[in-house]
CSV table of C-alpha atoms in Angstrom, one decimal:
chain,number,residue,atom,x,y,z
L,1,UNK,CA,77.9,216.3,60.9
L,2,UNK,CA,78.4,219.2,58.5
L,3,UNK,CA,82.2,218.6,58.4
L,4,UNK,CA,81.6,214.9,57.6
L,5,UNK,CA,79.1,215.9,54.9
L,6,UNK,CA,81.6,218.2,53.3
L,7,UNK,CA,84.3,215.5,53.3
L,8,UNK,CA,81.8,213.1,51.7
L,9,UNK,CA,81.1,215.6,49.0
L,10,UNK,CA,84.8,216.0,48.3
L,11,UNK,CA,85.2,212.2,48.0
L,12,UNK,CA,82.3,212.0,45.6
L,13,UNK,CA,83.7,214.7,43.4
L,14,UNK,CA,87.1,212.9,43.3
L,15,UNK,CA,85.4,209.7,42.2
L,16,UNK,CA,83.5,211.4,39.5
L,17,UNK,CA,86.7,213.0,38.1
L,18,UNK,CA,88.4,209.6,38.0
L,19,UNK,CA,85.5,208.1,36.2
L,20,UNK,CA,85.6,210.9,33.6
L,21,UNK,CA,89.3,210.4,33.1
L,22,UNK,CA,88.8,206.6,32.5
L,23,UNK,CA,86.0,207.4,30.0
L,24,UNK,CA,88.2,209.8,28.1
L,25,UNK,CA,91.0,207.2,27.9
L,26,UNK,CA,88.5,204.6,26.6
L,27,UNK,CA,87.3,207.0,23.9
L,28,UNK,CA,90.8,207.8,22.8
L,29,UNK,CA,91.6,204.1,22.5
L,30,UNK,CA,88.4,203.6,20.4
L,31,UNK,CA,89.4,206.5,18.2
L,32,UNK,CA,92.8,205.0,17.7
L,33,UNK,CA,91.3,201.6,16.8
L,34,UNK,CA,88.8,203.2,14.4
L,35,UNK,CA,91.4,205.3,12.8
L,36,UNK,CA,93.8,202.4,12.1
L,37,UNK,CA,91.2,199.7,11.4
L,38,UNK,CA,92.0,199.3,7.6
L,39,UNK,CA,95.7,199.0,8.4
L,40,UNK,CA,95.1,196.6,11.2
L,41,UNK,CA,92.9,194.5,9.0
L,42,UNK,CA,95.6,194.4,6.3
L,43,UNK,CA,98.2,193.4,8.8
L,44,UNK,CA,96.0,190.6,10.0
L,45,UNK,CA,95.5,189.4,6.5
L,46,UNK,CA,99.2,189.4,5.8
L,47,UNK,CA,99.8,187.6,9.1
L,48,UNK,CA,97.2,184.9,8.2
L,49,UNK,CA,98.8,184.6,4.7
L,50,UNK,CA,102.2,184.1,6.2
L,51,UNK,CA,100.9,181.5,8.6
L,52,UNK,CA,99.2,179.7,5.6
L,53,UNK,CA,102.5,179.7,3.8
L,54,UNK,CA,104.3,178.3,6.8
L,55,UNK,CA,101.6,175.6,7.1
L,56,UNK,CA,102.0,174.8,3.4
L,57,UNK,CA,105.7,174.3,3.9
L,58,UNK,CA,105.2,172.1,6.9
L,59,UNK,CA,102.4,169.9,5.4
L,60,UNK,CA,102.7,167.8,2.4
L,61,UNK,CA,99.4,169.0,0.9
L,62,UNK,CA,98.2,172.5,1.2
L,63,UNK,CA,95.0,173.1,-0.8
L,64,UNK,CA,93.4,176.4,-1.2
L,65,UNK,CA,90.0,176.2,-2.9
L,66,UNK,CA,88.5,178.9,-5.1
L,67,UNK,CA,85.4,178.9,-7.2
L,68,UNK,CA,87.4,178.5,-10.4
L,69,UNK,CA,90.8,177.1,-9.4
L,70,UNK,CA,92.7,175.2,-6.8
L,71,UNK,CA,96.2,176.0,-5.5
L,72,UNK,CA,98.3,173.2,-4.0
L,73,UNK,CA,101.8,172.0,-3.4
L,74,UNK,CA,103.3,170.2,-6.4
L,75,UNK,CA,104.7,167.5,-4.0
L,76,UNK,CA,101.2,166.6,-2.9
L,77,UNK,CA,100.5,165.1,-6.3
L,78,UNK,CA,103.3,162.6,-5.9
L,79,UNK,CA,102.9,159.4,-4.0
L,80,UNK,CA,104.9,158.9,-0.8
L,81,UNK,CA,107.4,156.0,-0.5
L,82,UNK,CA,105.8,155.1,2.8
L,83,UNK,CA,102.2,154.1,3.6
L,84,UNK,CA,100.1,157.0,5.0
L,85,UNK,CA,97.1,157.0,7.3
L,86,UNK,CA,94.4,154.5,6.4
L,87,UNK,CA,90.8,155.3,5.7
L,88,UNK,CA,87.8,153.4,7.1
L,89,UNK,CA,84.2,152.8,6.4
L,90,UNK,CA,81.6,151.3,8.8
L,91,UNK,CA,80.0,148.8,6.4
L,92,UNK,CA,81.1,145.3,5.4
L,93,UNK,CA,84.5,146.5,4.3
L,94,UNK,CA,87.7,145.4,2.7
L,95,UNK,CA,90.8,147.5,2.7
L,96,UNK,CA,91.7,148.6,-0.8
L,97,UNK,CA,95.2,149.5,-2.0
L,98,UNK,CA,96.8,150.3,-5.3
L,99,UNK,CA,98.8,147.4,-6.7
L,100,UNK,CA,102.0,149.6,-6.6
L,101,UNK,CA,101.2,151.0,-3.1
L,102,UNK,CA,103.6,150.8,-0.2
L,103,UNK,CA,100.5,150.0,1.9
L,104,UNK,CA,100.2,146.6,0.2
L,105,UNK,CA,102.0,143.6,1.7
L,106,UNK,CA,102.8,142.7,-1.9
L,107,UNK,CA,104.8,145.9,-2.4
L,108,UNK,CA,108.4,145.1,-3.5
L,109,UNK,CA,109.8,148.6,-3.0
L,110,UNK,CA,110.5,149.0,-6.7
L,111,UNK,CA,109.8,152.4,-8.4
L,112,UNK,CA,106.6,152.4,-10.5
L,113,UNK,CA,107.4,152.2,-14.2
L,114,UNK,CA,104.9,155.0,-15.4
L,115,UNK,CA,105.5,154.3,-19.1
L,116,UNK,CA,104.7,150.6,-18.6
L,117,UNK,CA,101.7,151.4,-16.5
L,118,UNK,CA,100.3,153.7,-19.2
L,119,UNK,CA,101.0,151.2,-21.9
L,120,UNK,CA,99.1,148.5,-19.9
L,121,UNK,CA,96.3,151.0,-19.6
L,122,UNK,CA,96.1,151.5,-23.3
L,123,UNK,CA,95.9,147.7,-23.7
L,124,UNK,CA,93.0,147.5,-21.1
L,125,UNK,CA,91.1,150.1,-23.1
L,126,UNK,CA,91.4,148.0,-26.2
L,127,UNK,CA,90.4,144.9,-24.3
L,128,UNK,CA,87.2,146.6,-23.1
L,129,UNK,CA,86.5,147.8,-26.6
L,130,UNK,CA,86.9,144.2,-27.9
L,131,UNK,CA,84.5,143.0,-25.2
L,132,UNK,CA,81.8,145.5,-26.2
L,133,UNK,CA,82.3,145.2,-29.9
L,134,UNK,CA,82.8,141.4,-29.9
L,135,UNK,CA,86.1,141.8,-31.8
L,136,UNK,CA,89.3,139.9,-30.9
L,137,UNK,CA,91.5,142.1,-28.8
L,138,UNK,CA,94.6,140.5,-30.2
L,139,UNK,CA,93.7,141.7,-33.7
L,140,UNK,CA,93.2,145.3,-32.5
L,141,UNK,CA,96.6,145.2,-30.9
L,142,UNK,CA,98.6,143.7,-33.8
L,143,UNK,CA,99.7,147.0,-35.3
L,144,UNK,CA,100.0,148.8,-32.0
L,145,UNK,CA,103.2,149.6,-30.0
L,146,UNK,CA,101.3,148.2,-27.0
L,147,UNK,CA,101.5,144.6,-28.5
L,148,UNK,CA,105.3,144.9,-28.4
L,149,UNK,CA,105.9,146.8,-25.2
L,150,UNK,CA,103.1,145.9,-22.9
L,151,UNK,CA,101.0,142.8,-22.4
L,152,UNK,CA,97.8,143.5,-20.6
L,153,UNK,CA,97.5,141.9,-17.1
L,154,UNK,CA,94.5,143.5,-15.4
L,155,UNK,CA,95.0,147.1,-15.9
L,156,UNK,CA,98.0,149.4,-15.3
L,157,UNK,CA,96.5,151.2,-12.3
L,158,UNK,CA,94.4,148.5,-10.7
L,159,UNK,CA,93.6,148.1,-7.0
L,160,UNK,CA,93.8,145.1,-4.6
L,161,UNK,CA,91.7,143.7,-1.8
L,162,UNK,CA,92.5,140.8,0.5
L,163,UNK,CA,89.8,138.3,1.4
L,164,UNK,CA,89.5,134.7,2.8
L,165,UNK,CA,88.8,131.6,0.8
L,166,UNK,CA,88.1,128.0,2.1
L,167,UNK,CA,87.6,126.3,5.4
L,168,UNK,CA,89.8,127.1,7.3
L,169,UNK,CA,90.1,130.3,5.4
L,170,UNK,CA,93.3,131.3,3.5
L,171,UNK,CA,93.9,135.0,2.9
L,172,UNK,CA,94.3,135.8,-0.8
L,173,UNK,CA,95.0,139.2,-2.4
L,174,UNK,CA,93.0,139.8,-5.6
L,175,UNK,CA,92.6,142.6,-8.1
L,176,UNK,CA,89.1,144.0,-7.8
L,177,UNK,CA,87.5,144.7,-11.2
L,178,UNK,CA,84.2,146.2,-12.1
L,179,UNK,CA,84.9,145.1,-15.7
L,180,UNK,CA,85.2,141.4,-15.0
L,181,UNK,CA,82.5,139.0,-13.8
L,182,UNK,CA,84.4,135.8,-12.8
L,183,UNK,CA,86.3,135.7,-9.5
L,184,UNK,CA,89.3,133.3,-9.8
L,185,UNK,CA,92.5,132.4,-8.0
L,186,UNK,CA,95.4,130.1,-8.7
L,187,UNK,CA,95.0,126.6,-7.3
L,188,UNK,CA,97.3,123.8,-6.4
L,189,UNK,CA,98.5,121.5,-7.9
L,190,UNK,CA,98.9,124.0,-10.8
L,191,UNK,CA,98.3,121.1,-13.2
L,192,UNK,CA,99.7,123.0,-16.1
L,193,UNK,CA,101.2,126.3,-15.0
L,194,UNK,CA,101.0,129.0,-12.3
L,195,UNK,CA,102.7,132.5,-12.4
L,196,UNK,CA,104.6,133.8,-9.4
L,197,UNK,CA,102.4,135.0,-6.5
L,198,UNK,CA,103.5,136.4,-3.1
L,199,UNK,CA,101.1,134.4,-0.9
L,200,UNK,CA,100.9,130.6,-0.8
L,201,UNK,CA,98.8,129.3,-3.7
L,202,UNK,CA,95.3,128.1,-2.6
L,203,UNK,CA,95.1,124.3,-2.1
L,204,UNK,CA,91.5,123.1,-2.4
L,205,UNK,CA,92.4,119.7,-1.0
L,206,UNK,CA,93.0,121.4,2.4
L,207,UNK,CA,89.6,123.0,2.5
L,208,UNK,CA,86.5,121.1,3.8
L,209,UNK,CA,84.1,123.4,1.9
L,210,UNK,CA,85.5,123.1,-1.6
L,211,UNK,CA,83.3,121.4,-4.3
L,212,UNK,CA,83.7,121.1,-8.1
L,213,UNK,CA,80.7,122.2,-10.2
L,214,UNK,CA,79.2,119.6,-12.5
L,215,UNK,CA,79.1,120.1,-16.3
L,216,UNK,CA,75.3,119.6,-16.2
L,217,UNK,CA,74.8,122.4,-13.6
L,218,UNK,CA,72.9,125.5,-14.9
L,219,UNK,CA,75.7,127.7,-13.6
L,220,UNK,CA,78.2,125.9,-15.8
L,221,UNK,CA,76.1,126.4,-19.0
L,222,UNK,CA,75.8,130.1,-18.1
L,223,UNK,CA,79.5,130.7,-17.8
L,224,UNK,CA,79.9,132.2,-21.3
L,225,UNK,CA,78.1,135.4,-20.5
L,226,UNK,CA,80.7,136.2,-17.8
L,227,UNK,CA,83.8,134.9,-19.4
L,228,UNK,CA,83.1,135.4,-23.1
L,229,UNK,CA,84.1,131.8,-23.7
L,230,UNK,CA,82.0,128.6,-23.7
L,231,UNK,CA,82.7,126.2,-20.8
L,232,UNK,CA,84.3,122.8,-21.3
L,233,UNK,CA,84.3,119.5,-19.4
L,234,UNK,CA,86.9,117.2,-17.9
L,235,UNK,CA,84.9,114.1,-17.1
L,236,UNK,CA,81.8,115.5,-15.3
L,237,UNK,CA,83.6,118.6,-14.0
L,238,UNK,CA,83.0,122.1,-15.4
L,239,UNK,CA,86.0,123.9,-16.8
L,240,UNK,CA,86.2,127.7,-17.3
L,241,UNK,CA,88.5,129.7,-19.5
L,242,UNK,CA,89.0,133.5,-19.5
L,243,UNK,CA,91.4,135.7,-21.3
L,244,UNK,CA,92.5,139.3,-21.1
L,245,UNK,CA,93.7,141.9,-23.6
L,246,UNK,CA,96.1,140.5,-26.1
L,247,UNK,CA,95.2,136.9,-25.1
L,248,UNK,CA,98.6,136.4,-23.4
L,249,UNK,CA,97.1,136.8,-19.9
L,250,UNK,CA,94.6,134.1,-19.1
L,251,UNK,CA,93.3,131.7,-16.5
L,252,UNK,CA,91.9,128.2,-17.1
L,253,UNK,CA,90.7,125.8,-14.4
L,254,UNK,CA,87.9,124.1,-12.5
L,255,UNK,CA,84.6,126.0,-11.9
L,256,UNK,CA,83.9,125.3,-8.2
L,257,UNK,CA,82.1,126.5,-5.1
L,258,UNK,CA,83.8,127.6,-1.8
L,259,UNK,CA,83.2,129.6,1.3
L,260,UNK,CA,84.3,133.3,0.8
L,261,UNK,CA,85.1,135.4,3.9
L,262,UNK,CA,85.1,139.2,3.9
L,263,UNK,CA,85.3,139.6,7.7
L,264,UNK,CA,84.7,137.7,10.9
L,265,UNK,CA,81.0,138.3,10.6
L,266,UNK,CA,80.6,138.2,6.8
L,267,UNK,CA,80.8,135.0,4.8
L,268,UNK,CA,79.3,133.7,1.6
L,269,UNK,CA,78.8,130.0,1.4
L,270,UNK,CA,78.6,128.1,-1.9
L,271,UNK,CA,80.4,131.0,-3.7
L,272,UNK,CA,81.1,130.1,-7.4
L,273,UNK,CA,84.6,130.8,-8.5
L,274,UNK,CA,87.4,129.7,-10.8
L,275,UNK,CA,90.1,127.5,-9.4
L,276,UNK,CA,92.9,128.1,-11.9
L,277,UNK,CA,95.2,125.2,-13.0
L,278,UNK,CA,96.7,127.0,-16.0
L,279,UNK,CA,97.4,130.7,-15.5
L,280,UNK,CA,99.8,133.1,-17.2
L,281,UNK,CA,100.7,136.4,-18.8
L,282,UNK,CA,101.4,139.7,-17.1
L,283,UNK,CA,99.9,138.6,-13.8
L,284,UNK,CA,102.4,138.9,-11.0
L,285,UNK,CA,102.3,138.9,-7.2
L,286,UNK,CA,98.5,138.9,-6.6
L,287,UNK,CA,96.5,135.7,-6.5
L,288,UNK,CA,93.8,136.4,-9.0
L,289,UNK,CA,90.7,138.6,-9.7
L,290,UNK,CA,87.7,139.6,-7.8
L,291,UNK,CA,84.9,140.2,-10.3
L,292,UNK,CA,82.2,142.8,-9.7
L,293,UNK,CA,80.8,143.3,-13.2
L,294,UNK,CA,77.1,143.0,-14.2
L,295,UNK,CA,76.7,139.3,-14.6
L,296,UNK,CA,75.1,136.3,-12.8
L,297,UNK,CA,78.5,134.9,-11.8
L,298,UNK,CA,79.8,138.2,-10.4
L,299,UNK,CA,80.2,138.6,-6.6
L,300,UNK,CA,77.6,141.3,-6.8
L,301,UNK,CA,74.9,138.9,-8.0
L,302,UNK,CA,76.0,135.9,-5.9
L,303,UNK,CA,75.8,138.0,-2.7
L,304,UNK,CA,72.5,139.8,-3.7
L,305,UNK,CA,70.5,138.2,-0.9
L,306,UNK,CA,73.0,139.5,1.7
L,307,UNK,CA,74.0,142.8,0.3
L,308,UNK,CA,71.1,143.8,-2.0
L,309,UNK,CA,73.4,144.3,-5.1
L,310,UNK,CA,74.8,147.4,-3.3
L,311,UNK,CA,78.5,148.2,-3.0
L,312,UNK,CA,80.8,151.2,-2.9
L,313,UNK,CA,84.5,152.0,-2.9
L,314,UNK,CA,86.8,154.9,-2.4
L,315,UNK,CA,90.1,155.1,-4.3
L,316,UNK,CA,92.4,157.3,-2.2
L,317,UNK,CA,93.9,160.5,-3.7
L,318,UNK,CA,97.3,159.1,-3.4
L,319,UNK,CA,98.5,155.6,-4.3
L,320,UNK,CA,100.5,155.6,-1.0
L,321,UNK,CA,97.4,155.6,1.1
L,322,UNK,CA,94.5,153.1,1.4
L,323,UNK,CA,90.8,153.2,0.5
L,324,UNK,CA,88.0,150.7,1.0
L,325,UNK,CA,85.5,148.4,-0.8
L,326,UNK,CA,82.2,148.0,1.0
L,327,UNK,CA,79.1,145.9,0.5
L,328,UNK,CA,75.6,146.6,1.6
L,329,UNK,CA,73.9,149.9,2.2
L,330,UNK,CA,74.6,149.9,6.0
L,331,UNK,CA,74.3,153.4,7.4
L,332,UNK,CA,74.6,155.1,4.0
L,333,UNK,CA,71.9,157.8,3.4
L,334,UNK,CA,71.0,158.8,-0.2
L,335,UNK,CA,71.1,162.5,0.9
L,336,UNK,CA,74.9,162.4,1.1
L,337,UNK,CA,75.3,160.8,-2.4
L,338,UNK,CA,74.5,162.3,-5.8
L,339,UNK,CA,73.1,159.6,-8.1
L,340,UNK,CA,73.1,159.2,-11.9
L,341,UNK,CA,71.2,156.3,-13.7
L,342,UNK,CA,73.1,153.3,-14.9
L,343,UNK,CA,72.9,153.1,-18.7
L,344,UNK,CA,73.5,150.4,-21.3
L,345,UNK,CA,76.7,150.5,-23.3
L,346,UNK,CA,76.1,149.2,-26.8
L,347,UNK,CA,75.1,145.5,-26.7
L,348,UNK,CA,77.2,144.6,-23.6
L,349,UNK,CA,75.5,144.2,-20.2
L,350,UNK,CA,78.8,143.4,-18.5
L,351,UNK,CA,80.0,147.0,-18.0
L,352,UNK,CA,78.4,149.8,-15.9
L,353,UNK,CA,77.4,152.7,-18.2
L,354,UNK,CA,77.0,156.3,-17.2
L,355,UNK,CA,75.8,159.3,-19.2
L,356,UNK,CA,78.1,162.4,-19.3
L,357,UNK,CA,76.2,165.5,-20.3
L,358,UNK,CA,78.9,168.2,-20.0
L,359,UNK,CA,82.2,169.3,-18.7
L,360,UNK,CA,83.2,172.6,-17.1
L,361,UNK,CA,86.7,174.1,-16.7
L,362,UNK,CA,87.3,176.9,-14.3
L,363,UNK,CA,83.6,177.2,-13.7
L,364,UNK,CA,82.9,177.7,-17.4
L,365,UNK,CA,80.9,175.0,-19.4
L,366,UNK,CA,82.6,173.8,-22.5
L,367,UNK,CA,80.9,174.1,-25.8
L,368,UNK,CA,80.4,170.4,-26.6
L,369,UNK,CA,77.3,169.2,-28.6
L,370,UNK,CA,75.3,166.8,-26.4
L,371,UNK,CA,75.4,164.2,-29.2
L,372,UNK,CA,79.1,163.8,-28.7
L,373,UNK,CA,78.5,162.0,-25.4
L,374,UNK,CA,75.3,160.3,-26.3
L,375,UNK,CA,76.6,158.8,-29.6
L,376,UNK,CA,78.3,155.8,-28.0
L,377,UNK,CA,78.0,156.3,-24.2
L,378,UNK,CA,80.6,156.0,-21.4
L,379,UNK,CA,81.7,153.1,-19.2
L,380,UNK,CA,82.9,153.7,-15.6
L,381,UNK,CA,85.7,151.3,-14.9
L,382,UNK,CA,87.8,150.5,-11.8
L,383,UNK,CA,90.7,149.1,-13.8
L,384,UNK,CA,91.3,151.8,-16.4
L,385,UNK,CA,93.6,154.5,-15.2
L,386,UNK,CA,93.0,157.5,-17.5
L,387,UNK,CA,89.6,158.8,-18.6
L,388,UNK,CA,89.0,158.4,-22.4
L,389,UNK,CA,86.9,161.1,-24.0
L,390,UNK,CA,85.6,161.5,-27.6
L,391,UNK,CA,88.0,163.7,-29.7
L,392,UNK,CA,85.5,166.7,-29.8
L,393,UNK,CA,85.1,166.7,-26.0
L,394,UNK,CA,88.8,166.1,-25.3
L,395,UNK,CA,89.8,168.9,-27.7
L,396,UNK,CA,87.6,171.4,-25.9
L,397,UNK,CA,88.8,170.3,-22.5
L,398,UNK,CA,92.5,170.5,-23.6
L,399,UNK,CA,92.1,174.0,-25.1
L,400,UNK,CA,90.4,175.4,-22.0
L,401,UNK,CA,92.9,173.7,-19.7
L,402,UNK,CA,95.9,175.0,-21.6
L,403,UNK,CA,94.5,178.5,-21.5
L,404,UNK,CA,94.1,178.3,-17.7
L,405,UNK,CA,97.6,176.9,-17.4
L,406,UNK,CA,99.3,179.5,-19.7
L,407,UNK,CA,101.6,180.7,-16.9
L,408,UNK,CA,103.3,177.3,-16.8
L,409,UNK,CA,105.9,175.9,-19.1
L,410,UNK,CA,104.7,173.1,-21.4
L,411,UNK,CA,106.9,170.0,-22.0
L,412,UNK,CA,106.9,167.3,-24.5
L,413,UNK,CA,104.1,164.7,-24.7
L,414,UNK,CA,104.1,161.4,-22.9
L,415,UNK,CA,101.8,158.8,-24.6
L,416,UNK,CA,98.9,158.8,-24.2
L,417,UNK,CA,99.1,162.4,-22.8
L,418,UNK,CA,99.7,165.3,-25.1
L,419,UNK,CA,99.3,168.2,-22.6
L,420,UNK,CA,102.2,168.1,-20.1
L,421,UNK,CA,104.0,170.7,-18.0
L,422,UNK,CA,107.5,171.2,-16.6
L,423,UNK,CA,106.9,172.0,-12.9
L,424,UNK,CA,110.5,171.5,-11.8
L,425,UNK,CA,110.8,175.2,-10.7
L,426,UNK,CA,107.4,175.3,-9.0
L,427,UNK,CA,106.6,174.7,-5.3
L,428,UNK,CA,102.9,175.5,-5.7
L,429,UNK,CA,100.7,175.0,-8.7
L,430,UNK,CA,97.3,176.4,-9.5
L,431,UNK,CA,95.0,174.3,-11.6
L,432,UNK,CA,91.5,175.1,-12.9
L,433,UNK,CA,88.6,173.3,-11.3
L,434,UNK,CA,87.2,170.5,-13.7
L,435,UNK,CA,83.6,169.5,-13.2
L,436,UNK,CA,81.8,166.6,-14.9
L,437,UNK,CA,78.0,166.7,-15.3
L,438,UNK,CA,76.1,163.5,-15.5
L,439,UNK,CA,72.5,162.7,-16.2
L,440,UNK,CA,70.4,163.3,-13.1
L,441,UNK,CA,71.5,166.1,-13.3
L,442,UNK,CA,74.5,165.9,-11.0
L,443,UNK,CA,77.9,167.7,-11.0
L,444,UNK,CA,81.1,166.1,-9.8
L,445,UNK,CA,84.0,168.4,-9.1
L,446,UNK,CA,87.2,166.4,-9.6
L,447,UNK,CA,89.9,166.2,-6.9
L,448,UNK,CA,93.2,167.8,-8.0
L,449,UNK,CA,94.7,164.2,-8.1
L,450,UNK,CA,92.2,163.5,-10.8
L,451,UNK,CA,93.3,166.5,-13.0
L,452,UNK,CA,97.1,166.2,-13.1
L,453,UNK,CA,99.0,162.9,-13.5
L,454,UNK,CA,102.7,162.8,-12.5
L,455,UNK,CA,104.8,161.1,-15.2
L,456,UNK,CA,108.3,162.1,-13.8
L,457,UNK,CA,109.6,164.0,-10.7
L,458,UNK,CA,109.3,167.2,-12.7
L,459,UNK,CA,106.6,166.5,-15.2
L,460,UNK,CA,102.8,166.6,-14.9
L,461,UNK,CA,100.2,165.9,-17.6
L,462,UNK,CA,96.5,166.5,-18.0
L,463,UNK,CA,95.0,163.2,-16.8
L,464,UNK,CA,92.8,162.6,-19.9
L,465,UNK,CA,93.2,161.1,-23.3
L,466,UNK,CA,91.2,160.9,-26.5
L,467,UNK,CA,89.4,158.0,-28.2
L,468,UNK,CA,90.1,157.6,-31.9
L,469,UNK,CA,86.6,158.7,-33.1
L,470,UNK,CA,83.5,160.4,-31.7
L,471,UNK,CA,81.6,157.2,-32.3
L,472,UNK,CA,83.9,155.3,-29.8
L,473,UNK,CA,82.5,154.9,-26.3
L,474,UNK,CA,84.3,156.8,-23.5
L,475,UNK,CA,85.7,155.4,-20.3
L,476,UNK,CA,85.6,157.2,-17.0
L,477,UNK,CA,88.8,156.0,-15.4
L,478,UNK,CA,89.9,155.4,-11.8
L,479,UNK,CA,92.2,158.5,-11.6
L,480,UNK,CA,89.1,160.7,-12.0
L,481,UNK,CA,87.3,158.7,-9.3
L,482,UNK,CA,89.9,159.3,-6.7
L,483,UNK,CA,88.8,160.7,-3.3
L,484,UNK,CA,85.1,160.0,-4.1
L,485,UNK,CA,83.0,157.2,-2.6
L,486,UNK,CA,81.6,155.7,-5.7
L,487,UNK,CA,78.3,153.9,-4.9
L,488,UNK,CA,76.8,151.2,-7.1
L,489,UNK,CA,73.1,150.6,-6.4
L,490,UNK,CA,72.6,147.9,-9.0
L,491,UNK,CA,69.1,147.0,-7.9
L,492,UNK,CA,68.1,150.7,-8.1
L,493,UNK,CA,69.8,151.1,-11.4
L,494,UNK,CA,72.0,154.0,-10.4
L,495,UNK,CA,75.6,155.0,-9.5
L,496,UNK,CA,76.4,157.7,-7.0
L,497,UNK,CA,79.3,160.0,-6.0
L,498,UNK,CA,80.1,161.3,-2.6
L,499,UNK,CA,82.8,163.9,-2.3
L,500,UNK,CA,85.6,163.4,0.3
L,501,UNK,CA,84.4,159.8,0.5
L,502,UNK,CA,87.7,158.4,1.8
L,503,UNK,CA,87.7,160.4,5.0
């Protein structure tokens, strides 16, 4: 028994020694770790940074956000020649694509003529001004280069939606426009003239739900508020006429009712629209316009019972991907959207007005007197490409942006842009964060695609331009709206913005 006890003691001692050795080894390892922790941490950072660089080279867009600036690949600002992943929204939704997008079935494969697009945009701005002031757009264009080189169709950077018309329904692709009230499409037999469109022209004789509107109908007498022109009559049938820009682009035809189909479960019966028999100008490819302005004949008002005057859209960051146009509140919660009140712009009730209260560049508010924005107000428009700011505001924005971009080589101006950069030698670009403040108050931090506009494979420009005078109203264009869900709660008198709204 004593011998066994002695052996047991020896075993216990050996076990204790082994445990002590293990503890010493662990302590040594801990000391090594503690002693080299700053170096290890640095190595980890460098490793992560190298992985980030690799990811940036593998992915088209690599965006690194900071409080004051954003770094991204230059190539991410250019549209792809192929259609990218689509976006989706759960409400009553139409797919929305840029008119020059490879995602559109109207896409011809031709390269976008940026110069032409920008000239058309200038013409649209003049058209909006003429609508608000009551002047003739043709007169305002007489002495402009725009009148020679570009004839306004429906906006240089407009977006398209496809919906169904008639019974049985025929799919038609229309330009959606928050600045136009009347929805119209070309119609057979094209009594006078029709321009070239990709889809078959709508034939009312093949629809069982088509009806002409009488001249004596109240809706006919109220046409002028939405078209800017008094209605006429052929026999007892109401005839509409609407023109755009320099008056070269136009549509004239019968004012009628028809069944409009958004989806298999969403139809509007007795929808009032223009059935164009004489159409011309710069329109090409698409079948007509889908009007969403503030007027009785707009789709927004005609579908008020069903959708409550509530719609939203998301313009994708790239013209080579798709967005959406939705109607009705659906599952939308106000908590996810920042709202600003809708304001009146001059004497016109057709356009949606918003009140800009300030602009920040790189986290620093610009020194702009509040009266600069309140003098004439601002229109938010789906069809205008580039945001127009009063000269005082634009000058402050330009100066701050140029200072933040001082490491990059400036290039010559490209009308209407005067702040452009040669990025041919750059793979990555760092741009200052630009934030717009609206009455509410709310702050909207622009997507990088709303800051720089590509005008050539190597040239990028600040995506803003100036109005002629501080008393001219501004326009918040569609480039700056990219990537946001823009919500129009017309009944509630407010417009909202939700960041990353296309995803």
